[in-house]
Structure formats: structure tokens, C-alpha cells
Coordinates of C-alpha atoms and ligand atoms in Angstrom, one line a residue:
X12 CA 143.1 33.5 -5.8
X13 CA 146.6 33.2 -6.6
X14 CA 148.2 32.5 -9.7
X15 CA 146.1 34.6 -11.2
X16 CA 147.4 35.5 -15.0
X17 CA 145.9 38.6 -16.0
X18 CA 146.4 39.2 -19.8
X19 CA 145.3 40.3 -22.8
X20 CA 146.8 37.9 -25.0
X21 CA 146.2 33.9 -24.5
X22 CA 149.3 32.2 -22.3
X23 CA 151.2 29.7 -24.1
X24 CA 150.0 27.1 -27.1
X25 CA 146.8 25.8 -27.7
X26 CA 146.9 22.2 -25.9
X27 CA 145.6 19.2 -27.9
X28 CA 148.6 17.0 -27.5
X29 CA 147.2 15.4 -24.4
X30 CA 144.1 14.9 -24.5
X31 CA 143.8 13.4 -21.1
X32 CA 145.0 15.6 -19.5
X33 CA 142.9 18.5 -17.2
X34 CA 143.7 21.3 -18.6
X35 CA 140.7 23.7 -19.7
X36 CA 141.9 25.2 -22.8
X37 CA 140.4 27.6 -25.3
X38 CA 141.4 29.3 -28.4
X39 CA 145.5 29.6 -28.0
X40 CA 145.4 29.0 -24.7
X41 CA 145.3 26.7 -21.7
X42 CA 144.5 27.1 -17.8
X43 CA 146.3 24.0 -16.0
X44 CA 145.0 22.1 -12.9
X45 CA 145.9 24.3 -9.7
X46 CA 146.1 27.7 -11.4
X47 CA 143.2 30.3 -12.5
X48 CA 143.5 32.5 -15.0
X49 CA 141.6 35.8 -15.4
X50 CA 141.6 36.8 -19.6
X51 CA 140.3 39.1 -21.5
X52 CA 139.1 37.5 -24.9
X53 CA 138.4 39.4 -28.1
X54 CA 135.3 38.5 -29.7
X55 CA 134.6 41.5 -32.0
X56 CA 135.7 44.7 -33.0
X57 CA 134.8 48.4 -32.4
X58 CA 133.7 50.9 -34.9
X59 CA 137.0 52.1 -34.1
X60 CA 138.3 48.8 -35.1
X61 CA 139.4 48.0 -31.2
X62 CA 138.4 44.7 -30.1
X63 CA 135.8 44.0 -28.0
X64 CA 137.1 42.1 -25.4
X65 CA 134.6 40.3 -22.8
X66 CA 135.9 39.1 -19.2
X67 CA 136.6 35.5 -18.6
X68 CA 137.7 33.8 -15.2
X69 CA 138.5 30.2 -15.3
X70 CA 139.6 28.4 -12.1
X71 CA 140.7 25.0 -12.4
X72 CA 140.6 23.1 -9.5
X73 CA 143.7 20.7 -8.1
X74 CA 141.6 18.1 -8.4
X75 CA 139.5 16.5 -11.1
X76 CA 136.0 17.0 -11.4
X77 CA 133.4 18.7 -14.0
X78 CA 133.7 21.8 -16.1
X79 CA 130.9 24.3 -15.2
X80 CA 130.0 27.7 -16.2
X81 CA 128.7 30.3 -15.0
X82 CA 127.3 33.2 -17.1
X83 CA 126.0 36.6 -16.9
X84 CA 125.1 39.4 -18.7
X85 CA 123.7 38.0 -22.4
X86 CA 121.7 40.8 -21.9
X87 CA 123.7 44.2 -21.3
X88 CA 121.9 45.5 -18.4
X89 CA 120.9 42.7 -16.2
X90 CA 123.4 43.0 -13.7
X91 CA 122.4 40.6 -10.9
X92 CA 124.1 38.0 -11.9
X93 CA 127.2 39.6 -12.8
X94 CA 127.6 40.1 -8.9
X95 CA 127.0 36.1 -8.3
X96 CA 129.7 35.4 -10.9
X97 CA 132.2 37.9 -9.7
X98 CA 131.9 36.8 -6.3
X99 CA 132.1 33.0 -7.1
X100 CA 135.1 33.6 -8.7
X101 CA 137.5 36.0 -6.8
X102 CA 135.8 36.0 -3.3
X103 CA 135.3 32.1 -3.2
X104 CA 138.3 29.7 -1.7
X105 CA 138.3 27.4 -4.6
X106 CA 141.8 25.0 -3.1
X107 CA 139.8 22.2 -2.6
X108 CA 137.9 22.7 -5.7
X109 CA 137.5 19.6 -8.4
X110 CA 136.9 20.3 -11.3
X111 CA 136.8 23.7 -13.1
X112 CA 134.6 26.9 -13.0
X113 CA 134.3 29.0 -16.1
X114 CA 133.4 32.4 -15.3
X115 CA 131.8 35.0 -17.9
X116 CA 130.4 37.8 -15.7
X117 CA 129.1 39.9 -18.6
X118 CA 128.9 38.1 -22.3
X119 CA 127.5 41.4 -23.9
X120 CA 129.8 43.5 -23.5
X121 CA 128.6 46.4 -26.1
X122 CA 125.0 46.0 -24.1
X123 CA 126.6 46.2 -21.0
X124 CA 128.6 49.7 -21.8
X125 CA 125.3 51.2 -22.9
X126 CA 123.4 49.3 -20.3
X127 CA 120.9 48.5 -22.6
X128 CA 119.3 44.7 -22.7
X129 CA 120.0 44.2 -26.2
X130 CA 123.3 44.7 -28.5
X131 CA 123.8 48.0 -29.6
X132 CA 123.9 47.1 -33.1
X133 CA 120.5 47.3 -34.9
X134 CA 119.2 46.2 -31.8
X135 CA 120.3 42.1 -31.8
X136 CA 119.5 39.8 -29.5
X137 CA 122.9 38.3 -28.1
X138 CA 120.2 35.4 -26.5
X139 CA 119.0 34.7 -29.5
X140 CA 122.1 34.2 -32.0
X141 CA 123.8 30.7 -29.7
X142 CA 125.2 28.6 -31.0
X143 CA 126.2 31.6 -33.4
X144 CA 128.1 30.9 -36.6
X145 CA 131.5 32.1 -38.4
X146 CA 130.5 34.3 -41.4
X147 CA 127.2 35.0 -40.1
X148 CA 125.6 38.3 -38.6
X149 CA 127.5 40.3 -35.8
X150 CA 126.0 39.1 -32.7
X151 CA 126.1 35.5 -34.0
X152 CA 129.9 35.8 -34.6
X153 CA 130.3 37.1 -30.8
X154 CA 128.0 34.3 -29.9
X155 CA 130.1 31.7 -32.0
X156 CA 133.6 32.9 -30.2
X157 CA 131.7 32.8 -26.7
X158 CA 130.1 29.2 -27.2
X159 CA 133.1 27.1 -28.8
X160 CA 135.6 28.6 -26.4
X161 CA 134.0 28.7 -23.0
X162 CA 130.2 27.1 -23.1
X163 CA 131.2 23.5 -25.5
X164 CA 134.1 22.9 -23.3
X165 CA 131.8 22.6 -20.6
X166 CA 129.9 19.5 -18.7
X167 CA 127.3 21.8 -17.3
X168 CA 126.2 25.8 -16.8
X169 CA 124.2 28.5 -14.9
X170 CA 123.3 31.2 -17.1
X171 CA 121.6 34.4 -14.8
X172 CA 119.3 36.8 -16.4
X173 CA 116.8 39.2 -14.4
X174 CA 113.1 40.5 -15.3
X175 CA 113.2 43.0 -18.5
X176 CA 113.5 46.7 -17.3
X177 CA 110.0 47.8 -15.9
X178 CA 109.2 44.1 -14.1
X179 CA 110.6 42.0 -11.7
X180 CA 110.3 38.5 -10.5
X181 CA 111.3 36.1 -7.7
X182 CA 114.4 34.0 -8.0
X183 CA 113.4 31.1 -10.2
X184 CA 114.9 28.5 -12.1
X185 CA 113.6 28.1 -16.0
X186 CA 115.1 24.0 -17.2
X187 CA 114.1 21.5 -19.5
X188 CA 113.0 19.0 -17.1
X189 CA 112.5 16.2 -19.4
X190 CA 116.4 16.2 -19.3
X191 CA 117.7 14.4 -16.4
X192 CA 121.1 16.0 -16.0
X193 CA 119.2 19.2 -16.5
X194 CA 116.5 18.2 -13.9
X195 CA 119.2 17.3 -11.6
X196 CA 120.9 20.4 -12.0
X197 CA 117.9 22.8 -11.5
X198 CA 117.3 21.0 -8.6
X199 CA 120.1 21.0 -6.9
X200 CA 120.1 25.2 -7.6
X201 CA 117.3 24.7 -4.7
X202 CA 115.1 27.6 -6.2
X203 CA 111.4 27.3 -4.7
X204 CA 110.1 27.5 -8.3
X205 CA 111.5 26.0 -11.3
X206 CA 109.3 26.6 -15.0
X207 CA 109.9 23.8 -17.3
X208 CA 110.3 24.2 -20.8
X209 CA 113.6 24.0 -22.9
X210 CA 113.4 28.1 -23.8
X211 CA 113.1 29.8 -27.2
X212 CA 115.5 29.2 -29.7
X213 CA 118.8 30.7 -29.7
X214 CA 119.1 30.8 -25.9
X215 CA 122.2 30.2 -24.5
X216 CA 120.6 27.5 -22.0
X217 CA 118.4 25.8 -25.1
X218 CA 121.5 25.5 -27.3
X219 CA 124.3 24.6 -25.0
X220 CA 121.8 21.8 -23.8
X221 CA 121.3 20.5 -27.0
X222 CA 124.9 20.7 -27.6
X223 CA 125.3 17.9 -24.8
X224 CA 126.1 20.8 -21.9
X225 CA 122.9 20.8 -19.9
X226 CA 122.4 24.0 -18.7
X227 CA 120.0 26.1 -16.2
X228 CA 118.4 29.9 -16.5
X229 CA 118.4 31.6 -13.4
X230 CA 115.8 34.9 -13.4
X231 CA 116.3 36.9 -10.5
X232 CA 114.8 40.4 -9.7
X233 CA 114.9 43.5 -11.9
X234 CA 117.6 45.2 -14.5
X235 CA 119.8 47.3 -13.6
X236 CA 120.4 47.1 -10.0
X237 CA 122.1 44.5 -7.1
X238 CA 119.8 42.8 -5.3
X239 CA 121.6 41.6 -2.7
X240 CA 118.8 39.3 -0.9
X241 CA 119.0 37.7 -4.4
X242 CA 122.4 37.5 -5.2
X243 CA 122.8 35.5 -1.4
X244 CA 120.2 33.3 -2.6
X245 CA 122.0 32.7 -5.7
X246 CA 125.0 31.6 -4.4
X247 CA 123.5 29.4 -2.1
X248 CA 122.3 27.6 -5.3
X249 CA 125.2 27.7 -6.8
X250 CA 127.2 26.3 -3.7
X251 CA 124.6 23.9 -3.6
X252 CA 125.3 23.0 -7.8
X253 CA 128.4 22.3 -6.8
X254 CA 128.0 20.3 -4.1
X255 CA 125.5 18.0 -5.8
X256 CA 127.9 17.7 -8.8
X257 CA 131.5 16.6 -6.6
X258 CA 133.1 19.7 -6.9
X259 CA 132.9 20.8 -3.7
X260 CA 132.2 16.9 -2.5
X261 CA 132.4 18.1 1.3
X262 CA 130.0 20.4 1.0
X263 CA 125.8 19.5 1.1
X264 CA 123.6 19.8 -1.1
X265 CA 120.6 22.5 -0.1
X266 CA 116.7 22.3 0.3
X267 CA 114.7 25.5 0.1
X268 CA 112.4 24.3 2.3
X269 CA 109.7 23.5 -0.6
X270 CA 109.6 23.6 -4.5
X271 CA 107.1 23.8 -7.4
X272 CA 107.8 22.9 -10.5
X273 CA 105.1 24.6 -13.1
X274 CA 105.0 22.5 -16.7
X275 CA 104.0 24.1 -20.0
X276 CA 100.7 22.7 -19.2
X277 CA 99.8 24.0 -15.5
X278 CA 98.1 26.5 -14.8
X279 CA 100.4 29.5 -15.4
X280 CA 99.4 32.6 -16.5
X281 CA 100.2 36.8 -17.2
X282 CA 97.9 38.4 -16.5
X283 CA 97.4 41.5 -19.4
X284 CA 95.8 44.6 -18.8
X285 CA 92.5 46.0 -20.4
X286 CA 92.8 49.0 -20.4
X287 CA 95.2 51.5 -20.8
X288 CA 96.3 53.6 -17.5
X289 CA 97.9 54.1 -14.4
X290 CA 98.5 51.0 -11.8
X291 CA 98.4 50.7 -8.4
X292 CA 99.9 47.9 -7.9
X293 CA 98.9 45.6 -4.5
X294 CA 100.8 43.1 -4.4
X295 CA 104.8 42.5 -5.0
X296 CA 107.1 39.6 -6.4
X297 CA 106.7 36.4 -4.4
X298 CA 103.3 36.8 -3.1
X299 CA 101.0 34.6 -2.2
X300 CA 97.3 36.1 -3.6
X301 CA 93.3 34.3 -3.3
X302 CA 91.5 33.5 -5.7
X303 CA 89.3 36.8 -6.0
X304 CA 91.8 38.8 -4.3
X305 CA 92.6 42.3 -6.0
X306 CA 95.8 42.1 -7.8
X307 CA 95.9 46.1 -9.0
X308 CA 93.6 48.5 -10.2
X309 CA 93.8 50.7 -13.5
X310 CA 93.0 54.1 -13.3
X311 CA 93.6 57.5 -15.5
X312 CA 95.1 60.5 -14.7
X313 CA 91.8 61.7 -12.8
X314 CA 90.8 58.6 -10.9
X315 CA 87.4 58.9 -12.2
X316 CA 85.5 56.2 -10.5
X317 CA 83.9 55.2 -13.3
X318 CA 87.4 54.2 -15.5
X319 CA 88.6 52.3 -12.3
X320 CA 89.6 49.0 -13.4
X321 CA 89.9 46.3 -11.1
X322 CA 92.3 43.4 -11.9
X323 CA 91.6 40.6 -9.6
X324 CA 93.1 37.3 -9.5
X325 CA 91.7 34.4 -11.6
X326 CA 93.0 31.6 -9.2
X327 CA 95.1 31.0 -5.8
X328 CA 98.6 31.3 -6.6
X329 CA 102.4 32.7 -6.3
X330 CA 103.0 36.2 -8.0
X331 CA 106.4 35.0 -9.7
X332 CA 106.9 38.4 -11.7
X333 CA 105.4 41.7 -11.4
X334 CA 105.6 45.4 -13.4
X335 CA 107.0 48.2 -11.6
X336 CA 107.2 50.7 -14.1
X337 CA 103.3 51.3 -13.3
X338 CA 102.0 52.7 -16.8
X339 CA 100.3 49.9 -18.9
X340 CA 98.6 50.1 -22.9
X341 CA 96.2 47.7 -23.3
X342 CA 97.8 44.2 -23.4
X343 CA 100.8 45.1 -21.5
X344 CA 101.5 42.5 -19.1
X345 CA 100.9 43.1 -15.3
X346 CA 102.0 40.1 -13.4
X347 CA 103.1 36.5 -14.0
X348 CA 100.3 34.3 -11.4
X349 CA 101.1 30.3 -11.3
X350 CA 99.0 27.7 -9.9
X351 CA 100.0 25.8 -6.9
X352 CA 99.5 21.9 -5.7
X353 CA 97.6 21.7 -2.1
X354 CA 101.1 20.4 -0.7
X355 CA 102.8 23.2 -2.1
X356 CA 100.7 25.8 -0.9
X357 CA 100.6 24.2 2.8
X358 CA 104.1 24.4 3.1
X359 CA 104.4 27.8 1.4
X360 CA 101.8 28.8 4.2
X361 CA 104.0 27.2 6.9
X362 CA 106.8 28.9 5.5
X363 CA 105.5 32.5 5.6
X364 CA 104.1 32.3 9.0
X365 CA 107.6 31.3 10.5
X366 CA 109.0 34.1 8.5
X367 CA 107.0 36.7 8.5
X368 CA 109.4 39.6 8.8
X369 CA 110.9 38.5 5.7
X370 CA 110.2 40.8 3.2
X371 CA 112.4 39.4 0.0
X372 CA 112.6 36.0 -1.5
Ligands
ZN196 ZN1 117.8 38.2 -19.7

């Protein structure tokens, strides 16, 4: 982009004397329509007493439109999503842009130097402290300064996250449905499955929704890596978010060809190991197993054939997430299996037969 203002201290005043006009502003400062700005905005401090500063791109589009975010990184090592963001931002032509993209590649920013999921500091949950408050603990302070500058501003957000380290899962789509700007929205991502459910408390997506922002969870893959299959995929949905929402009105809107949606209530289900041991895994993220079918088998470090356990699978379905660190206790989790409709499944069927050589969804 041009006009790019790279700095650590906020330009100019903090606006508020025209409220009509499009300017995104934040904290002491202000990105006008036309320009981006790339900032660097101080939202804790160091042991050391530094501040920790996390990365913040805001484009603002020459023409009027919505405010939408785009966020990565809540937790320190998921880092698929960081690459969507980045590339949205500085790699995208954004001059016929309306409206304004808020960009926040990594929010953790202590997780993300230790590439760990959670904040270094006794182990918080930065996903788990929004809406975050002044006075309150740590990572609900860095949560505050994230939310009120660069989530409330906004008329809508994508928030990507990966599987925890050890599992991974296909590119879905986790939304309150029963919202209908969130509905829209995690349609219009064009993911092939969307879970519904408005999330635990203290999720960014939960609380920026219920602070009138409706906002989507992507999941995508595994931690600590770039999955680049996934990372097209997600900026096809995000292209596509933007199309459906007039900020890039010349641009359509996508179909992935067919969609589930699973609801609290459907059939969904991990399946847990019984038994502690060693798994050979059969089947990877995104496939489609029988009912019957053997899923993995359990077995210890000398394969006796009477400690084989075989896990097979309780119903038809769609292996959404899977382990691949392959050592289980009892109870661990060894893949996430959801039901399909008839309709679904046909076209899911359909679908792999035409692409067969496709090894990644
Ligand atoms: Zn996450």
C-alpha cells in the first residue's frame, strides 16, 4: 500500500469532533479515508518495564463501507491465521476498497514470542479475558486495550485460531447462528462446515458479538506451522466476506460447493480413548469414514495382540479434527466425528469423486 505510516507513537489527535466523518480512530489516533496506517500499539509492559507493543494494520478504504476485523494470534502459537491477515493486508490491492479493514495479525504478543498458546504469565488465557477490564488482571488489561481500540470500533470480524498443538482439524467456521448478521457472515466465509454455538465465555467472537460486532471463529489446521492449502482457502472466505458485505461490491460472493451446519444438538461427537497407548491413526482431517469403519487402533509399546484396541466409528460422518501427536491416556480425545444429512453426504460424495487427487481441504 501506499501511505503507509509506520510508527510507534499514534499520528495526530484523537478525532471526536466529527463524528460523521470516516475516519477509523483509536486511542490518540486517527486513520483517514484513502490512507492505511501500519502502528504499533502498546498494550502492556515488560518485566523490563518495555511495552509490549502488538501489530495493528488499518486500511481505510476511499470509499465508505463497514469496519471489519480481522484477527490472529489470541493464542501465541497458532500461526495460520497470522499469514491470512498479513497477506490481506499488505499483499491485497485495497484502492477500490469501501469501508475499512482492521488488521491484528498476532493479539498475544508475549505467547507469540514464546510460541506457546497461552500468555506467559501464570499461564492466562488471552481468549478467555474479552471484553477485559481496566484495573483487572494482566491479560484482561491487554484484552481491554485490544477490544475498545480496534474490536468495538468495528461493524463485524474474523477471528482465526487452529487446532491445539497435537490435533488438527479442517477449515471450519464456529458462529452463533441464531444471530442473523452472524449467520450471514459465517456464511458468506463459504467454509463446508460451520458448528453453531455462541463459544465459551470470554472469547473474543462471543463478546465482540454481544457487544453489537458480530463476529466469526475460523479453526484451521494445526499450531505452529503455515498451511498454505488452508491459508488459500481462507482468503477465499475472506474475499468472499467482503464481497457479501459491499466492500469489495464488484467482487462475488463464493459457494464451496456444499455446507453443513452441525447445531449443539446434532449428532457431534469426540471420540475419547479407552485405553492408554500408542495410535495408529487411519484416517486424517476431512475424511469421510462408515459407520463401522476403523477410525485407529491403541496399542502398547509391544503390540501384544491381546491390548490392541480398536476404535471404530459410531456413525457415518466427516472427521472434522484429528490427534497427531499419537500417544493418548485414557480420555484423551482422538478425533472430532459429526453426523451428516443424506443431502450433505451425496454431494460430499460427488465432490470427492471429481476430486480425488486432492489431498487437503
Ligand atoms: Zn485458538
Amino acid at each position: 500500500m501506499n501511505d503507509d505510516a509506520s510508527s510507534d507513537e499514534p499520528p495526530g489527535e484523537r478525532s471526536g469532533s466529527d463524528a460523521t466523518d470516516d475516519a477509523f480512530t483509536y486511542n490518540g489516533g486517527r486513520v483517514d479515508p484513502g490512507e492505511s496506517a501500519n502502528i504499533r500499539y502498546s498494550i502492556s509492559e515488560t518485566y523490563l518495564g518495555d511495552p509490549v507493543k502488538i501489530p495493528v494494520t488499518v486500511v481505510n478504504g476511499a470509499h465508505p463501507g463497514p469496519t471489519v476485523f480481522l484477527s490472529a494470534a489470541a493464542h501465541g502459537d497458532e500461526l495460520n491465521g497470522i499469514e491470512v491477515v498479513r497477506e490481506v493486508a499488505h499483499d491485497w490491492n485495497h484502492a477500490e476498497l469501501h469501508g475499512t479493514l482492521v488488521c491484528l495479525p498476532v493479539m498475544n504478543v508475549p505467547g507469540f514470542l514464546a510460541q506457546e498458546r497461552y500468555l506467559p504469565i501464570y499461564d492466562r488465557d488471552l481468549n478467555r479475558s474479552f471484553p477485559g477490564r481496566e484495573g483487572s488482571t494482566s491479560a484482561r488489561r491487554m484484552a481491554h486495550q485490544i477490544f475498545t481500540n480496534f474490536i468495538e470500533p468495528c461493524d463485524l470480524g474474523i477471528d482465526f485460531h487452529t487446532s491445539t498443538r497435537g490435533r488438527t482439524n479442517m477449515l471450519h467456521v464456529r458462529a452463533s447462528m441464531d444471530d442473523p448478521t452472524v449467520s450471514r457472515l459465517a456464511n458468506a466465509f463459504s467454509s463446508n462446515v460451520i458448528i453453531a454455538g455462541e463459544g465459551p465465555a470470554g472469547t473474543l467472537r462471543r463478546e465482540a458479538t454481544e457487544a453489537d460486532v458480530p463476529t466469526i471463529t475460523v479453526e484451521m489446521g494445526e499450531a505452529h506451522r503455515f498451511q498454505r492449502p488452508l491459508i488459500d482457502r481462507a482468503l477465499t472466505g475472506v474475499a468472499s466476506v467482503l464481497a457479501e458485505f459491499g466492500c469489495h461490491p464488484d467482487s462475488s460472493v463464493h459457494w464451496p460447493g456444499w455446507r453443513t451446519v452441525i447445531d449443539d444438538d446434532d449428532e457431534k461427537t469426540w471420540l475419547r480413548a479407552d485405553a492408554g497407548g500408542i495410535v495408529d491413526m487411519k484416517r486424517g482431517r476431512g475424511a469421510l469414514v462408515e459407520e463401522g469403519e476403523v477410525i485407529c487402533t491403541i496399542t502398547n509399546p509391544f503390540k501384544e495382540e491381546d491390548d490392541i484396541v480398536t476404535v471404530e466409528a459410531p456413525f457415518t460422518g466427516l472427521i472434522v479434527g484429528v490427534l497427531e501427536n499419537p500417544v493418548v491416556y485414557p480420555g484423551n480425545p482422538l478425533c472430532h466425528l459429526v453426523g451428516l444429512s443424506a443431502d450433505t453426504l451425496t454431494a460430499l460424495e460427488r465432490e470427492r469423486t471429481t476430486e480425488r487427487s486432492q489431498a487437503e481441504l
